[in-house]
Coordinates of C-alpha atoms and ligand atoms in Angstrom, one line a residue:
M23 CA 21.9 -8.9 25.3
R24 CA 20.5 -12.3 24.3
Q25 CA 19.8 -12.5 20.6
A26 CA 17.5 -14.6 18.5
L27 CA 17.6 -15.2 14.8
I28 CA 14.1 -15.3 13.3
V29 CA 13.9 -16.8 9.9
I30 CA 10.7 -15.9 8.1
D31 CA 9.0 -18.3 5.7
V32 CA 12.0 -19.7 3.8
Q33 CA 9.6 -22.2 2.1
K34 CA 9.5 -23.8 -1.3
D35 CA 6.4 -21.8 -2.4
F36 CA 8.2 -18.5 -1.8
C37 CA 11.3 -19.6 -3.8
P38 CA 11.8 -19.8 -7.6
G39 CA 9.5 -22.5 -9.0
G40 CA 7.0 -22.1 -6.1
A41 CA 3.4 -20.9 -6.1
L42 CA 4.2 -17.4 -4.8
A43 CA 7.9 -17.2 -5.8
V44 CA 9.9 -14.2 -4.5
P45 CA 12.7 -13.4 -7.0
E46 CA 16.0 -14.8 -5.8
G47 CA 14.2 -16.2 -2.7
D48 CA 16.6 -19.1 -2.6
A49 CA 19.7 -17.0 -2.8
I50 CA 19.6 -16.1 0.9
V51 CA 19.7 -19.6 2.2
P52 CA 23.5 -20.1 2.6
G53 CA 23.9 -16.7 4.4
I54 CA 21.0 -17.6 6.8
N55 CA 22.6 -20.9 7.6
N56 CA 25.8 -19.1 8.5
L57 CA 24.0 -16.8 10.9
M58 CA 22.4 -19.6 12.8
A59 CA 25.6 -20.5 14.7
K60 CA 25.9 -17.0 16.1
A61 CA 22.4 -16.7 17.6
D62 CA 21.4 -17.7 21.2
A63 CA 18.1 -19.0 19.7
V64 CA 17.0 -19.8 16.2
I65 CA 13.3 -19.6 15.3
L66 CA 11.8 -20.5 12.0
T67 CA 8.4 -19.4 10.8
Q68 CA 6.3 -21.4 8.4
D69 CA 3.3 -20.0 6.5
W70 CA 0.7 -22.8 7.0
H71 CA -2.7 -22.3 5.5
P72 CA -5.7 -24.6 5.3
A73 CA -7.0 -25.1 1.7
E74 CA -9.5 -22.4 0.7
H75 CA -7.8 -19.9 3.1
S76 CA -9.4 -16.4 3.0
S77 CA -6.1 -14.9 1.7
F78 CA -6.3 -16.9 -1.5
A79 CA -7.8 -15.2 -4.6
S80 CA -9.4 -18.5 -5.4
S81 CA -11.6 -18.2 -2.3
H82 CA -13.2 -15.0 -3.6
A83 CA -15.5 -15.1 -6.7
G84 CA -14.3 -12.8 -9.5
K85 CA -11.0 -11.9 -7.8
S86 CA -7.5 -12.4 -9.1
P87 CA -4.2 -12.8 -7.3
Y88 CA -2.8 -9.4 -6.1
D89 CA -6.3 -7.8 -6.0
R90 CA -7.2 -6.3 -2.7
V91 CA -10.3 -6.9 -0.6
E92 CA -11.6 -5.4 2.6
M93 CA -11.7 -7.9 5.4
P94 CA -13.1 -7.3 8.9
Y95 CA -9.6 -6.7 10.1
G96 CA -8.6 -4.3 7.2
S97 CA -7.3 -4.4 3.7
Q98 CA -5.9 -7.7 2.5
V99 CA -3.9 -8.6 -0.6
L100 CA -5.2 -11.7 -2.3
W101 CA -2.5 -14.3 -3.2
P102 CA -2.2 -17.3 -5.4
D103 CA -2.9 -20.5 -3.4
H104 CA 0.4 -21.1 -1.4
C105 CA 1.8 -22.9 1.6
I106 CA -1.1 -25.3 2.1
Q107 CA -0.7 -27.4 5.2
G108 CA 1.1 -30.6 4.4
S109 CA 1.9 -29.7 0.8
V110 CA 5.3 -29.8 -0.8
G111 CA 5.2 -26.1 -1.3
A112 CA 4.8 -25.5 2.4
Q113 CA 8.1 -27.3 3.1
F114 CA 11.2 -25.4 4.0
H115 CA 13.8 -24.9 1.3
P116 CA 15.7 -28.2 1.3
D117 CA 19.1 -26.4 2.0
L118 CA 17.8 -24.5 5.0
Q119 CA 19.4 -26.0 8.1
T120 CA 16.2 -26.7 9.9
D121 CA 18.0 -29.0 12.4
K122 CA 19.5 -25.9 14.0
A123 CA 16.0 -24.4 14.9
D124 CA 14.9 -24.3 18.5
L125 CA 11.4 -23.5 17.6
V126 CA 9.2 -23.6 14.5
I127 CA 6.2 -21.3 14.6
R128 CA 3.4 -21.9 12.1
K129 CA 1.1 -19.0 11.1
G130 CA -1.9 -18.4 8.9
Y131 CA -3.7 -21.5 10.1
N132 CA -6.9 -19.6 11.0
P133 CA -9.1 -19.8 7.8
A134 CA -10.6 -16.4 8.3
I135 CA -7.5 -14.3 8.8
D136 CA -4.0 -14.0 7.3
S137 CA -0.9 -13.7 9.5
Y138 CA 2.0 -11.9 8.0
S139 CA 3.7 -11.3 11.3
A140 CA 5.4 -13.9 13.4
F141 CA 3.9 -12.2 16.4
F142 CA 0.3 -11.4 15.6
E143 CA -2.3 -12.3 13.0
N144 CA -3.3 -9.5 10.6
D145 CA -5.8 -8.1 13.1
H146 CA -2.7 -7.0 15.0
A147 CA -4.3 -8.4 18.2
T148 CA -4.3 -12.2 18.1
P149 CA -0.9 -13.4 19.3
T150 CA 1.0 -16.4 17.9
G151 CA 2.8 -17.0 21.2
L152 CA 6.2 -16.0 19.9
E153 CA 6.5 -13.0 22.2
G154 CA 6.1 -15.2 25.3
Y155 CA 8.6 -17.7 24.0
L156 CA 11.3 -15.1 23.5
R157 CA 10.7 -13.4 26.8
T158 CA 10.9 -16.7 28.8
R159 CA 14.1 -17.5 26.9
G160 CA 15.5 -14.1 28.1
I161 CA 15.8 -12.7 24.5
D162 CA 15.9 -9.0 24.1
E163 CA 17.4 -8.6 20.7
V164 CA 16.1 -10.1 17.4
T165 CA 17.6 -10.3 13.9
L166 CA 15.1 -11.0 11.1
V167 CA 15.9 -12.5 7.7
G168 CA 13.8 -14.3 5.1
L169 CA 10.8 -13.8 2.8
A170 CA 9.3 -11.6 1.8
L171 CA 11.0 -8.4 3.0
D172 CA 8.0 -6.1 2.3
F173 CA 5.4 -8.4 3.8
C174 CA 6.1 -11.0 6.5
V175 CA 9.5 -9.7 7.4
N176 CA 8.2 -6.1 7.6
F177 CA 5.2 -7.0 9.7
S178 CA 7.3 -9.1 12.0
A179 CA 10.0 -6.5 12.5
V180 CA 7.5 -3.7 13.2
D181 CA 5.7 -5.8 15.7
A182 CA 8.9 -6.9 17.4
A183 CA 9.9 -3.2 17.7
K184 CA 6.5 -2.2 19.1
L185 CA 6.9 -5.0 21.7
G186 CA 10.2 -3.5 22.9
F187 CA 12.7 -5.8 21.3
C188 CA 15.9 -4.4 19.8
V189 CA 15.3 -5.3 16.1
T190 CA 17.7 -5.6 13.1
V191 CA 16.6 -6.7 9.6
R192 CA 19.5 -8.1 7.5
E193 CA 18.3 -6.8 4.1
D194 CA 21.0 -8.8 2.3
L195 CA 19.4 -12.0 3.7
C196 CA 15.9 -11.0 2.6
R197 CA 14.2 -10.7 -0.8
A198 CA 11.1 -8.6 -1.6
I199 CA 7.9 -9.0 -3.8
D200 CA 7.6 -5.2 -4.3
L201 CA 4.0 -4.9 -5.2
D202 CA 2.9 -1.3 -6.1
G203 CA 5.7 0.3 -4.1
S204 CA 5.4 -2.0 -1.1
L205 CA 9.1 -2.3 -0.7
A206 CA 9.7 1.5 -0.2
A207 CA 6.7 1.7 2.1
A208 CA 8.0 -1.2 4.1
R209 CA 11.4 0.3 4.5
A210 CA 9.9 3.6 5.6
G211 CA 7.6 1.9 8.1
M212 CA 10.3 -0.2 9.6
E213 CA 12.6 2.9 10.1
T214 CA 9.8 4.8 11.7
A215 CA 9.2 1.9 14.1
G216 CA 12.9 2.0 15.1
V217 CA 14.0 -1.1 13.2
T218 CA 17.7 -1.1 12.1
L219 CA 18.1 -2.0 8.4
E220 CA 21.5 -3.5 7.9
Q221 CA 23.4 -4.7 4.8
G222 CA 25.6 -7.3 6.3
H223 CA 28.2 -9.6 4.7
G224 CA 27.8 -13.3 5.0
Ligands
ZN10 ZN1 0.5 -16.9 3.2

């Protein structure tokens, strides 16, 4: 088996002090760096939105962050403005060993649609290209870590499993937002999809 480590959205805006901070989001960085040396390929994802992205509450009159709206592709949580292209908040956490990455895949750049998953936009149909990259590299097993466990890690893990990859999520190297039970729902959904949830050590 050839194995890739996929590091989801370890960016300043998702860490304490950021625009959409995940509690303890920065605590996972040393453990992620340690895992990089063991992988056949290291892929980083980077949430990368144009200003006024449709996933921002500020783009919808009368809406507040964490409200939901119906979009053409389904229900969408509205977020504070975050990870705007070229902004400081969109940068990777400064301690993340980005030099070790083979590929950085940016997502959420389409103004009209969000992209939680590293594989598909939120219509579950428009590909990011990551599947093709992994297949041409001969990767059949993926390990996911990063932020946030119940959104972008969850969507990426379920898509990877549906695409036929052998998928492990290292829960100890993820942190969650946990919005209205989203963490429990994400765990159940990942297990149903055949994702292995693992509490590793270092
Ligand atoms: Zn985003």
